[in-house]
XYZ file of C-alpha atoms in Angstrom:
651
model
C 110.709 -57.067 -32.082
C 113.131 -58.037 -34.828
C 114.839 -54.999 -36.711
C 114.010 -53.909 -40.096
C 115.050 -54.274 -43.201
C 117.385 -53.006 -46.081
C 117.912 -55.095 -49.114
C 120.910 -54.362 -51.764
C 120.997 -55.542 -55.304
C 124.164 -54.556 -55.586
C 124.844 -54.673 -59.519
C 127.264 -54.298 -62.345
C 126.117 -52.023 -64.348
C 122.683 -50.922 -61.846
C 122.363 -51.205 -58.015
C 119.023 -51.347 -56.109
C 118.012 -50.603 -52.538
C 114.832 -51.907 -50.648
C 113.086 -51.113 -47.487
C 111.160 -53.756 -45.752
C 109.430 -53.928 -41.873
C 110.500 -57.304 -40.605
C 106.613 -58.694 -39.900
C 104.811 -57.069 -43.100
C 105.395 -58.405 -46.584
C 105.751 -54.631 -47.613
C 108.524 -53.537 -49.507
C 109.567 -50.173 -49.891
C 112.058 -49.388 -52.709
C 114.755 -46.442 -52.443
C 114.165 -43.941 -55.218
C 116.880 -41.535 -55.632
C 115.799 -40.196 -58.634
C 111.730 -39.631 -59.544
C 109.813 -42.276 -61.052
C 113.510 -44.418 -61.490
C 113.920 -47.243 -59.018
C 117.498 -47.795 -58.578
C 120.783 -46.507 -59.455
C 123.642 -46.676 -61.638
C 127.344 -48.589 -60.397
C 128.991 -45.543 -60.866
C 131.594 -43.475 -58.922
C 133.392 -39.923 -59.775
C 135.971 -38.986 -57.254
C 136.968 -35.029 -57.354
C 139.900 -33.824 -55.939
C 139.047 -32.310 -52.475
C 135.392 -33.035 -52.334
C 133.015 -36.229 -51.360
C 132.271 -38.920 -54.598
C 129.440 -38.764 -56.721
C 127.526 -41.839 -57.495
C 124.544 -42.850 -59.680
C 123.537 -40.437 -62.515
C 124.925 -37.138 -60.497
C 128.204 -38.849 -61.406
C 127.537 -39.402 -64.817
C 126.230 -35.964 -65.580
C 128.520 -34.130 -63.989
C 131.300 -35.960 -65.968
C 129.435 -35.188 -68.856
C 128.814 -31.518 -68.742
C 132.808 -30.869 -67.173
C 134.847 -28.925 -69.408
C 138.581 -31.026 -70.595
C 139.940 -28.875 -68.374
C 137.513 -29.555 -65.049
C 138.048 -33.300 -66.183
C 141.334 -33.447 -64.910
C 140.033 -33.364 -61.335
C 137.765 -35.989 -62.115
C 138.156 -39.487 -62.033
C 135.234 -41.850 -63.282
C 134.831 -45.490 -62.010
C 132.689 -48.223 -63.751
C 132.167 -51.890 -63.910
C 134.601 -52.980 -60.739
C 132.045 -54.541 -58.912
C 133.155 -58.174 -60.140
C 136.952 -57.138 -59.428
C 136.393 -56.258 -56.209
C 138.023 -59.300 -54.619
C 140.845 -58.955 -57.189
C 142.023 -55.637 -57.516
C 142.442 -52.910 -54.630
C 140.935 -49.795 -56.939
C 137.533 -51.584 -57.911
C 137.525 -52.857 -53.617
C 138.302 -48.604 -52.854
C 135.137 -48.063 -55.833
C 132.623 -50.416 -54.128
C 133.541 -48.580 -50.529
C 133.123 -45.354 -51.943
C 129.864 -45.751 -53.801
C 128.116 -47.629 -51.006
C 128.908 -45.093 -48.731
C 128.257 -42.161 -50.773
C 124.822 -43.955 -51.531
C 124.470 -44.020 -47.706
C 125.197 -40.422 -47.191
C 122.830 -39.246 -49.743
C 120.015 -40.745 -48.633
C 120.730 -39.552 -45.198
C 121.409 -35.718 -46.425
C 117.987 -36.615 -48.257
C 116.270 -37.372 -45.333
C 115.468 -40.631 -46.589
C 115.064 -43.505 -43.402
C 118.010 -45.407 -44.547
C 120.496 -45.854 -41.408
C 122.053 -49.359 -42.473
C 122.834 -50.190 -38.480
C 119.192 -49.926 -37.448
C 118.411 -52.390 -39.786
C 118.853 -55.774 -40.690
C 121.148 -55.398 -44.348
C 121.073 -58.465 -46.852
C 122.966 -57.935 -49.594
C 122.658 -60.464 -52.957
C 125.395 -62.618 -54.623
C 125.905 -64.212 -57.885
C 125.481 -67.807 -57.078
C 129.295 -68.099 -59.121
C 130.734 -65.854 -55.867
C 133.633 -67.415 -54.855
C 134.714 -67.472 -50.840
C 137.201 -64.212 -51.430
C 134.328 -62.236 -53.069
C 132.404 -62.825 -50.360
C 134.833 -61.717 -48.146
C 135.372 -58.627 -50.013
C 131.780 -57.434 -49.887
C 130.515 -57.957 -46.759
C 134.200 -55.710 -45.717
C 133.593 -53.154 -48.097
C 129.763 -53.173 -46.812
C 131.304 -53.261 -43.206
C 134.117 -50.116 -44.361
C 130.823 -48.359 -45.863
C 128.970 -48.551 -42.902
C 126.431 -51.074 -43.416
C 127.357 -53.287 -40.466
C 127.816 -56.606 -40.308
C 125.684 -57.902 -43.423
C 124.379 -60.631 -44.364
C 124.146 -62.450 -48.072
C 121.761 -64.320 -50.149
C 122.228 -65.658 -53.771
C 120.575 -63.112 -55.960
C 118.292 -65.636 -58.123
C 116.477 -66.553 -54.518
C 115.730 -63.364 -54.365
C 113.694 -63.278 -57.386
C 111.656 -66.756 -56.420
C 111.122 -64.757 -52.748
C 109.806 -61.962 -54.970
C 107.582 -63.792 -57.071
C 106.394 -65.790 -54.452
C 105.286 -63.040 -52.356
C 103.104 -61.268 -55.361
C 101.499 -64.587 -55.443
C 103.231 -64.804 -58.987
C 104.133 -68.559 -57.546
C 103.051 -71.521 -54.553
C 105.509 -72.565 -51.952
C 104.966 -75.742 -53.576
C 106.315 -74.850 -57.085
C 109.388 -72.912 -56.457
C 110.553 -76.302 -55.137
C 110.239 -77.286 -58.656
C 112.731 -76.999 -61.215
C 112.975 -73.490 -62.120
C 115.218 -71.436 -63.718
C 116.135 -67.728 -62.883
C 117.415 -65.491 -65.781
C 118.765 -62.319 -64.528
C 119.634 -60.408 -67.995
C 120.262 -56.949 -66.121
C 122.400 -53.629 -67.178
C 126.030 -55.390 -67.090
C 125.455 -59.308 -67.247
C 123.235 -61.972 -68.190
C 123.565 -64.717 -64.901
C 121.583 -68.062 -64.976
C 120.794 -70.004 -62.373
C 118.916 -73.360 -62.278
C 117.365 -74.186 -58.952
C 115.550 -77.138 -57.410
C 113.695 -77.691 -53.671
C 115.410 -74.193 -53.111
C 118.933 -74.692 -54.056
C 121.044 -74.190 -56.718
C 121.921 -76.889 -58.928
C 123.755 -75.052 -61.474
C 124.844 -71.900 -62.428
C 126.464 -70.054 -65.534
C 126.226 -66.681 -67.562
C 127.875 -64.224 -69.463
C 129.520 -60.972 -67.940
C 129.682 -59.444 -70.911
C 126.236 -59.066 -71.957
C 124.256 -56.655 -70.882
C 122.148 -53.592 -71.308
C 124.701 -51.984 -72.061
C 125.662 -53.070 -75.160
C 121.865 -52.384 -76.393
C 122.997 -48.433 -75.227
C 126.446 -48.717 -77.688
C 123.956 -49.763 -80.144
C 121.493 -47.214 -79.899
C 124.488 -44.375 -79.880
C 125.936 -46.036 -83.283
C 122.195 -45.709 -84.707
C 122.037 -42.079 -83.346
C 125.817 -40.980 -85.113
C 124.845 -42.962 -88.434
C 121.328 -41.184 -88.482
C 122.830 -37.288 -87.550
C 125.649 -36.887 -89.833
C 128.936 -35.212 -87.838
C 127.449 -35.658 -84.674
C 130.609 -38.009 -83.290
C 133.137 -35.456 -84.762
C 131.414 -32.955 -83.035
C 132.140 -34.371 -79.692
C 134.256 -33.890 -77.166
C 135.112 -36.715 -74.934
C 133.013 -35.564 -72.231
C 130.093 -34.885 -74.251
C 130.314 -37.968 -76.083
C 130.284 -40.368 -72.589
C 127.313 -38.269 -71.795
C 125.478 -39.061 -75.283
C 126.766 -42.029 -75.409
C 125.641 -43.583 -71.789
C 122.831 -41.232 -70.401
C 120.666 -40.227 -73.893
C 121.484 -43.249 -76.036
C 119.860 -45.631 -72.787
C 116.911 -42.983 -73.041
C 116.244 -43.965 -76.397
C 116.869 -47.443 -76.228
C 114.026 -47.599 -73.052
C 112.115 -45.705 -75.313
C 111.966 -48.291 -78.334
C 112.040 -51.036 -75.943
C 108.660 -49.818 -74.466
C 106.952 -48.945 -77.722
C 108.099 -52.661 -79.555
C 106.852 -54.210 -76.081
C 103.419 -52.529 -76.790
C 103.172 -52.871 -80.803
C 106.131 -54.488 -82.837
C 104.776 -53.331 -86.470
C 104.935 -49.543 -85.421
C 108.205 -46.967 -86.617
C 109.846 -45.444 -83.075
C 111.128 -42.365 -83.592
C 112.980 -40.697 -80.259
C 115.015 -37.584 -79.843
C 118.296 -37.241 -77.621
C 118.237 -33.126 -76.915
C 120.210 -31.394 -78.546
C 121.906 -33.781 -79.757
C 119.694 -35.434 -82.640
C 117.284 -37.930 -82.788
C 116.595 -41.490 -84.252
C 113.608 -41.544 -86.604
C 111.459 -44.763 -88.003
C 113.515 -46.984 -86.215
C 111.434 -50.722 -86.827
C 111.626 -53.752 -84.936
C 112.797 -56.090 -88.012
C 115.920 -53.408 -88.386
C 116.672 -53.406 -84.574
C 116.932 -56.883 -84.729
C 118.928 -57.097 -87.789
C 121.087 -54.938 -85.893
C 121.822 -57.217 -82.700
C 121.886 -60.201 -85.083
C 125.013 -58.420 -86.401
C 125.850 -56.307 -83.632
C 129.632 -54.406 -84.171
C 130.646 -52.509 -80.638
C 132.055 -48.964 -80.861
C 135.665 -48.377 -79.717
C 134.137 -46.810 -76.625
C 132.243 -50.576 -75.463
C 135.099 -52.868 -76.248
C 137.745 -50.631 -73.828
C 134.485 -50.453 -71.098
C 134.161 -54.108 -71.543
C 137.746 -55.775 -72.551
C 138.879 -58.374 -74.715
C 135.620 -60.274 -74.100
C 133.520 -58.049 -75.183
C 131.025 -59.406 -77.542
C 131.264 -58.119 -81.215
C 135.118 -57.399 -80.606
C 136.611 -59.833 -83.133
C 133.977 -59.606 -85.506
C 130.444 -58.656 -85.710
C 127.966 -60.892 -83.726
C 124.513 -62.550 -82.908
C 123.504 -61.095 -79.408
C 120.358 -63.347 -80.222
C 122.401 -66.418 -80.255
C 124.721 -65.597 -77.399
C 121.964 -65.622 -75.314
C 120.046 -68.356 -77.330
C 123.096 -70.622 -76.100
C 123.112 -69.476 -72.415
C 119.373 -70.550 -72.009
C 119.693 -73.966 -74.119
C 122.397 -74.760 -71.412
C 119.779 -75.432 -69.083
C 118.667 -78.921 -68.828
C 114.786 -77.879 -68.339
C 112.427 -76.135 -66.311
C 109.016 -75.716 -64.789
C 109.006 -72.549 -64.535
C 111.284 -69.799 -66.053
C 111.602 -66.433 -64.320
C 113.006 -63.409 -66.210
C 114.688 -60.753 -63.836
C 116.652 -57.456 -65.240
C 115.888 -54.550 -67.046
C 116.768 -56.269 -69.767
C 114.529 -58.986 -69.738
C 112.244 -56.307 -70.560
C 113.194 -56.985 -74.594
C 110.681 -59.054 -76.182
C 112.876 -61.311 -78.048
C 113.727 -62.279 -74.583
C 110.407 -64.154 -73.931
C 109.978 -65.094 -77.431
C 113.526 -67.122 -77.455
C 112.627 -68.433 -74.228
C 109.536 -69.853 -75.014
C 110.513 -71.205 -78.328
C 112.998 -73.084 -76.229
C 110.903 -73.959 -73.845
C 107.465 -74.593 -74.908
C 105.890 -76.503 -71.545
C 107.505 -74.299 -68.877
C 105.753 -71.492 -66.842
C 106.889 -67.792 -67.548
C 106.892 -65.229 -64.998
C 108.052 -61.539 -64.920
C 107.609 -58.662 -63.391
C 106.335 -55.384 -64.524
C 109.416 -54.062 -62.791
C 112.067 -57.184 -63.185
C 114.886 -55.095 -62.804
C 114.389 -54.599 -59.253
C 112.779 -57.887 -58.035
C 116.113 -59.528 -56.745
C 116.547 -56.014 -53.812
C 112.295 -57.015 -52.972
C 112.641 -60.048 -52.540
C 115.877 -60.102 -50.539
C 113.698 -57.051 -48.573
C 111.339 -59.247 -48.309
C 112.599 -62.680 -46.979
C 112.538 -62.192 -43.199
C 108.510 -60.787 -43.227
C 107.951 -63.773 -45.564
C 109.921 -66.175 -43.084
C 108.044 -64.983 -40.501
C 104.289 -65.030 -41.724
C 105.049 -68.809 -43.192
C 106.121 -69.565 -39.551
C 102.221 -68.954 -38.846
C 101.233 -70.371 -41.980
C 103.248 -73.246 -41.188
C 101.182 -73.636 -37.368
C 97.924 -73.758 -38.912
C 98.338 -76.025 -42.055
C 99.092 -78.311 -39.619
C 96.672 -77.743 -37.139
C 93.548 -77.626 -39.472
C 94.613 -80.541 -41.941
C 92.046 -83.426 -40.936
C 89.365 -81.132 -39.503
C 89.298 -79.557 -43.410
C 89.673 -82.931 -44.841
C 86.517 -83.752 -43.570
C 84.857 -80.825 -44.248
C 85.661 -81.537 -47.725
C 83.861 -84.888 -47.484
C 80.603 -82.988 -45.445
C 80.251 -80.054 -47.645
C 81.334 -80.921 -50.803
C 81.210 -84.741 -51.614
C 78.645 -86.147 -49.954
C 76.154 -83.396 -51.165
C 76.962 -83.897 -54.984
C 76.972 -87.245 -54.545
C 73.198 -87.825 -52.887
C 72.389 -85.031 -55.747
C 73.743 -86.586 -58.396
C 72.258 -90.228 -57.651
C 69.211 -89.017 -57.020
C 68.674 -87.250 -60.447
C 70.403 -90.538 -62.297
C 67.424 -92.612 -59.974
C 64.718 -90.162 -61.698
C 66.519 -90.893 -65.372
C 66.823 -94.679 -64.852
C 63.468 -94.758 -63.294
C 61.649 -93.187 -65.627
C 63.027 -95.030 -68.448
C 63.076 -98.281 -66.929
C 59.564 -98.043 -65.466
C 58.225 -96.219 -68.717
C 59.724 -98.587 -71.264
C 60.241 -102.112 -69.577
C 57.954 -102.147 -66.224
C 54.499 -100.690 -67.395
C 54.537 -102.211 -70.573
C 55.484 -105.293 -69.163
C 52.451 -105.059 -66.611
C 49.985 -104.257 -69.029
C 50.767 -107.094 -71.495
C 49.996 -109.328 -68.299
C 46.629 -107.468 -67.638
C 45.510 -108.009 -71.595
C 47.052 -111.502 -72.110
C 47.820 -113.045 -68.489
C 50.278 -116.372 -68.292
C 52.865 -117.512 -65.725
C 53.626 -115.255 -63.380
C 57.424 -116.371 -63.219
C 57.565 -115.621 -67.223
C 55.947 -111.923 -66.354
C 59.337 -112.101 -64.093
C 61.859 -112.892 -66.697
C 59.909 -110.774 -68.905
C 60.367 -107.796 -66.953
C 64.067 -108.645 -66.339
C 64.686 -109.495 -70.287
C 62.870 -105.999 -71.430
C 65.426 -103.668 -68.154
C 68.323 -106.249 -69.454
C 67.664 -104.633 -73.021
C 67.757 -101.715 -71.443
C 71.339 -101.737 -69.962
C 73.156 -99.766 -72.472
C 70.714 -96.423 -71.994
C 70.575 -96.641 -68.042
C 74.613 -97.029 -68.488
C 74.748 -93.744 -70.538
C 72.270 -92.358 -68.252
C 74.390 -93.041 -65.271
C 77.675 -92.143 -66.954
C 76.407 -88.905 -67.729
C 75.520 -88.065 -64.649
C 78.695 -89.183 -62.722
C 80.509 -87.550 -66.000
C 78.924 -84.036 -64.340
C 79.969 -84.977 -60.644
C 83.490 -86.365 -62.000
C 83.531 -82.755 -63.121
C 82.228 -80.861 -60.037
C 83.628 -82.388 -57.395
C 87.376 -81.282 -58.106
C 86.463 -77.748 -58.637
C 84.164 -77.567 -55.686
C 87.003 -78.930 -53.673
C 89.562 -76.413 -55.274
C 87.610 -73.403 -54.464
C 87.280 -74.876 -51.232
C 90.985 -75.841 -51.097
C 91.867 -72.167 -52.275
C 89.802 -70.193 -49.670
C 91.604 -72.326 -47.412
C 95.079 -71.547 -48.494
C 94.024 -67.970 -48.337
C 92.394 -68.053 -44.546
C 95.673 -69.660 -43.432
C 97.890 -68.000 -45.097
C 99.333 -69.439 -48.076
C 99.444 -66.115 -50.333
C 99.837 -67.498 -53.650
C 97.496 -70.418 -54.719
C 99.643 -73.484 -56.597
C 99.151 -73.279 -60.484
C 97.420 -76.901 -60.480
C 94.502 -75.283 -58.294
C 94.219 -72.262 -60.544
C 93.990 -74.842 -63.887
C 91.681 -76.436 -62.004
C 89.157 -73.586 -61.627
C 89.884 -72.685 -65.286
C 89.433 -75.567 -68.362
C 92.234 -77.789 -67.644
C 91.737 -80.191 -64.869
C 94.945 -80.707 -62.252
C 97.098 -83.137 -62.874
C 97.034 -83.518 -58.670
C 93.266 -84.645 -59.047
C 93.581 -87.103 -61.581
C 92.536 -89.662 -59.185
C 88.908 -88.306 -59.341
C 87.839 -90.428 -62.533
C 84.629 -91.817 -61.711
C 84.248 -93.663 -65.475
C 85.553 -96.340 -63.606
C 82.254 -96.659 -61.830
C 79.855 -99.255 -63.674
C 75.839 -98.239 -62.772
C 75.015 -101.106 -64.866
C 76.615 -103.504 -62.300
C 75.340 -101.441 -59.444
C 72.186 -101.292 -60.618
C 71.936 -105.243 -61.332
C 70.609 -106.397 -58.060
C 68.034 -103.520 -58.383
C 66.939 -104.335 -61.343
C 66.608 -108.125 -59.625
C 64.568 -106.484 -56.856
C 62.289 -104.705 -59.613
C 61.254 -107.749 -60.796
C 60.568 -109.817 -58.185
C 58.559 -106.860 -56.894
C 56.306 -106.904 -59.777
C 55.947 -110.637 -59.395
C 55.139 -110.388 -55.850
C 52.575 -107.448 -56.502
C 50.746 -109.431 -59.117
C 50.342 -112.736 -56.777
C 49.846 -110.530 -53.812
C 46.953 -109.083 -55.997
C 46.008 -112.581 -56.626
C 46.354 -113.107 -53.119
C 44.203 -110.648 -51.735
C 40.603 -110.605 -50.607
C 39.075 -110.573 -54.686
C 41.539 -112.947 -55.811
C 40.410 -115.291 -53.808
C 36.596 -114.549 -54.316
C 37.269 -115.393 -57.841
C 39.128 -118.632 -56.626
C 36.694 -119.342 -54.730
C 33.525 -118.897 -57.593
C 35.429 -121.725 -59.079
C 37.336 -120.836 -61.986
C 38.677 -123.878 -63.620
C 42.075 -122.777 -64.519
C 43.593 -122.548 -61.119
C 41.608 -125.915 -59.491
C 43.481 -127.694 -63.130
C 46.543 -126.644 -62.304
C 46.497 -128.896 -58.984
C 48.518 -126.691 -56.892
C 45.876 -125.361 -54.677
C 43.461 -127.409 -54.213
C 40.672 -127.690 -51.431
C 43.177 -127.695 -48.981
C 45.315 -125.005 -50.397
C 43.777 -122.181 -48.755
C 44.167 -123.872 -45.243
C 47.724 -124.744 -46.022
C 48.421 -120.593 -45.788
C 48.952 -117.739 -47.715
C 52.092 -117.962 -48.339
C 52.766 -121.293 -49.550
C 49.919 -120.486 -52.363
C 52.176 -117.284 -53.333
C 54.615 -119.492 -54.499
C 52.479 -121.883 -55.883
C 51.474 -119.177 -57.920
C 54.642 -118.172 -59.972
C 53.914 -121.488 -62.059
C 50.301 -121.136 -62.359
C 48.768 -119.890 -65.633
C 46.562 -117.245 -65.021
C 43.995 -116.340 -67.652
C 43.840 -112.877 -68.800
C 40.209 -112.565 -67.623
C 41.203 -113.035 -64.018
C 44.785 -111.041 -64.526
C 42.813 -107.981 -65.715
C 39.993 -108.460 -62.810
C 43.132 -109.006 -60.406
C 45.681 -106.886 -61.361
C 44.268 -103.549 -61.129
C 45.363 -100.017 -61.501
C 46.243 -99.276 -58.301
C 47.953 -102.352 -57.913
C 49.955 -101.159 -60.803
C 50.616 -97.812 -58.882
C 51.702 -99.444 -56.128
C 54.217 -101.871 -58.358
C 55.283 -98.559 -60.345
C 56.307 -96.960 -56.767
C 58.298 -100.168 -55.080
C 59.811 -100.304 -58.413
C 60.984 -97.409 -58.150
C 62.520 -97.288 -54.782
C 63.901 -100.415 -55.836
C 65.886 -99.130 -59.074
C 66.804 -95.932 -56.529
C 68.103 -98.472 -53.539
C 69.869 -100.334 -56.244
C 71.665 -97.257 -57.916
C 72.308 -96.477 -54.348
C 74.284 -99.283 -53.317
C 76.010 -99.419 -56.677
C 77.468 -95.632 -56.525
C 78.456 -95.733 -52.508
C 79.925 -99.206 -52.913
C 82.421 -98.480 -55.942
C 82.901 -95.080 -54.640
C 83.876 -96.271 -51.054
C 86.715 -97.202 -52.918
C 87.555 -94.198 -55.185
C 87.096 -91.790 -52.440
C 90.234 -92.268 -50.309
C 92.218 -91.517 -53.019
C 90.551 -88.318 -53.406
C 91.243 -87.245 -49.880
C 94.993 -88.284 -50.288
C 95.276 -86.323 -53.158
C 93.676 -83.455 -51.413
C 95.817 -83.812 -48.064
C 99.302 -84.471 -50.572
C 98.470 -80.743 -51.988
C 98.738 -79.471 -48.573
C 101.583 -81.496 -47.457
C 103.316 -80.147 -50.228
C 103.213 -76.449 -49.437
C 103.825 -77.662 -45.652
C 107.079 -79.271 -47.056
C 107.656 -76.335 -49.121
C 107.222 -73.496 -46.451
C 108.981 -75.881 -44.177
C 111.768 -75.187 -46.384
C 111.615 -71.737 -47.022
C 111.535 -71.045 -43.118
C 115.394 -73.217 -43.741
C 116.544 -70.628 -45.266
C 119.420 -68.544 -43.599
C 121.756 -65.655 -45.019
C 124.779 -65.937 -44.884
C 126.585 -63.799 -42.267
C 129.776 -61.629 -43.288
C 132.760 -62.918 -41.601
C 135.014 -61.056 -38.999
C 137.189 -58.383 -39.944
């Protein structure tokens, strides 16, 4: 049995731990602190004792005295130095081991060499940063790790929750990890990166400076009232409380005042969404940010647009299907709002918790790997025998429905406004029986336009079924073999919009009025042949017989007609006159009940033919639609099981 796994995120400004079992899509984030998934990038050495890391280290520099300060030493923001200078390499050893130790003095299953350990990369790391974290991982005592680019980690996330298909994270999608420190883009296609930018300036961070500027403006001598200590601590732990605070209020209702307290240390009250954004529209860092950040931190020459700094990363990407919005920072609604004004047509998917989907889905790649391995086995497997079923259950049902209900329309209104009239105007007046043909045919001919609405209508409502029988059928499918998340085009599908993938099933293209032409043919030379075959039969020719002089006149029969056969006096017949006292006599009523039903059966037989015939055509290209949905998550999940992190080098 493969090992476990443990999942780092390891971050900037935040860092974020995962649990996962290796066969179960189940992952398990590391809390350190209550309800607060992940940790902050800090370290505080003290002279003689073990580092502190995360918010220990922050609050304990906070609350020391000038004097116990001395001893202290507090480390930020080196994680992107790491492979460039030896203090920020020494920072990331310390704090992944201390992290380590913790959660073993904890009691928290954590043991990095039991475990399989993936840590995630910006998709900018260069060769030597590699190098320097899998050593400092190695140094920390995390084994011999293994790496994946952090914006895969967040489609592995999303794909798991179902958030996504295999199928569509092989299209064009863009990953926008606006997190605590940096703001990293990454446009990916069939799995891989295509492109990658971002700023490493802008962060959460700078939304925390803001938040401590509001807090001195709005309390009067609060900064002079500070020592250094106390002002890191106000100034990084209780100005990021606030700022979650009025992030989470504005995410529920944007026309509402926030008001917040930090402790003892004052509060921010009626604090409005149109200020706050005046505010990052304009933003001016304190001392305090630009010598945390450098020279390139925003805001340091002159007050600037955090709006448009990140309005410019996005519009750097050359389009997307789908846009994915990772970080705790995503978590701003101006976020989504510039993102969808920039990109109207493309998908957007977040998390409730973004900030730590890159450490899950890193957690979760090798139980994901692993169930699309089965997944994978029976896609294959079951392809034709659930093809067919398609064509069993679902089409051939609503197809015999839906004909026969357009053969009781058509019927009706052929037989009830062309065929019965038609018959009883030869029972008052009589006449050739080969004009009672073309009459019938002329009166369903002026009919064509009605039976083709009819028709339409009818194949409108199966045009309509069909896809969304076969969708639901498609979906429970997916789901019985394993495909968690169901592609978007099936969900449209059950919903108003119809799938693009489907647009193949477009029955208008069927004509009933040309299928039903030869039965309408059929109807009429059924009448025909029911009136002579009336003629024909045993009273006809009783009345033939009794001499009327019509039929003898027309010279057809004659004496030696009868002997000649049946048959040959049928035709003879269709060019006879027949006077209306012997049509009425002959054609009776329940010769017209029998004409009514082979008329029918004829119009049915005819819309028969018509529908299967055209439809023999349309339907393969049904089922390749149907099998190309399928062959696309094979292809996808193929890919996915591709997939391999990449293994630290030897020390």
């Amino acid at each position: 049995m493969t090992r476990p796994v443990l999942a780092v995120d390891f971050g900037t400004s935040n860092s974020y731990f995962c649990k996962c079992p290796s066969d179960e899509l189940l992952p398990s984030p590391v809390d350190f602190i209550a309800d607060r998934t992940g940790m902050d990038t800090v370290v505080l050495y003290r002279d003689g004792r073990s580092p502190l890391v995360g918010s220990m280290a922050l609050n304990t520099w906070g609350e020391s005295t000038e004097e116990e300060r001395r001893s202290l030493k507090l480390i930020t923001r080196f994680k992107p130095e790491i492979d460039r200078d030896r203090e920020s390499y020494r920072a990331a050893v310390a704090f992944l081991s201390s992290v380590r130790e913790e959660a073993e003095a904890r009691h928290i299953p954590f043991d990095p060499l039991s475990r399989e350990v993936y840590f995630g990369v910006p998709c900018q790391a260069v060769g030597s940063y590699l190098d320097a974290l899998t050593s400092a991982a190695f140094e920390a005592g995390y084994g011999r790790v293994k790496t994946l680019e952090e914006p895969l980690g967040a489609l592995l996330y999303h794909i798991s929750q179902r958030d996504m298909a295999p199928s569509e994270a092989m299209e064009r999608v863009l990953v926008l990890d606006f997190g605590g420190g940096t703001c990293d883009l990454a446009s990916l296609e069939g799995l891989s990166v295509r492109s990658s930018w971002g700023d490493w300036s802008l962060g959460g961070r700078l939304f925390d400076d803001l938040f401590f500027r509001i807090l001195c403006e709005r309390n009067p001598g609060l900064e002079e009232s500070m020592d250094e200590g106390t002002s890191y601590f106000v100034h990084w732990y209780w100005s990021r409380i606030l700022k979650e605070s009025f992030s989470t209020t504005m995410a529920r209702d944007r026309s509402v005042l926030w008001s917040g307290t930090a402790g003892a240390y004052g509060g921010i009250r009626r604090l409005g969404w149109d200020e706050f954004m005046e505010r990052i529209s304009d933003y001016r860092p304190t001392e305090d940010m630009i010598r945390s950040i450098g020279g390139d931190c925003p805001g340091s020459d002159g007050p600037e647009n955090l709006v448009d700094r990140l309005e410019n990363l996005v519009l750097s990407c050359d389009g997307a299907d789908s846009v994915i919005l990772a970080g705790g920072s995503s978590l701003w609604p101006f976020v989504s709002d510039l993102v969808q004004r920039i990109m109207p047509e493309a998908r957007l998917i977040r998390s409730d918790q973004p900030y730590g989907v890159v450490s899950r889905g890193l957690a979760l790649f090798p139980a994901l790997k692993n169930k699309n391995g089965q997944t994978l086995s029976s896609l294959r497997r079951d392809l034709h025998r659930f093809v067919e079923e398609v064509r069993i259950d679902v089409i051939d049902p609503v197809l015999e429905e839906t004909v026969d209900r357009a053969s009781d329309d058509v019927a009706s209104l052929l037989i009830g406004e062309a065929v019965i009239p038609a018959l009883e105007e030869f029972r008052r007046t009589g006449g050739k029986i080969s004009a009672f043909e073309k009459m019938v045919t002329s009166a369903m001919e002026d009919r064509r336009g009605s039976v083709d609405r009819k028709v339409t209508e009818h194949l409108r409502s199966a045009s309509e079924k069909i896809p969304v029988m076969v969708l639901e059928k498609l979906a429970l499918w997916f789901r019985k073999n394993g495909v968690r998340s169901m592609p978007r085009h099936l969900e449209l599908g059950l919903g108003e919009e119809r799938p693009d993938v489907l647009s193949a099933l477009d029955m208008s293209g069927i004509s009933p009025v040309a299928g039903l032409s030869s039965g309408m043919d059929r109807v009429a030379a059924v009448l025909a042949g029911a009136v002579v075959a009336s003629i024909c039969g045993g009273g006809g020719m009783a009345l033939i017989a009794s001499g009327l002089p019509g039929l003898f006149l027309g010279g057809v029969i004659g004496l030696g007609g009868y002997a000649l056969g049946r048959e040959r006096m049928r035709k003879g017949f269709r060019d006879i006159s027949i006077p209306k006292m012997m049509a009425r006599a002959v054609v009776s009523e329940s010769a017209v009940e029998k004409a009514v039903a082979k008329s029918k059966k004829a119009i049915s037989d005819g819309l028969q033919d018509g529908v299967r015939r055209e439809w023999t055509a349309l339907e393969p290209e049904l089922m390749a639609s149907v099998e190309e949905m399928v062959r696309k998550e094979i292809a996808a999940l193929s890919m996915l099981n591709q997939l391999e992190g990449g293994v630290s080098r030897e020390d």
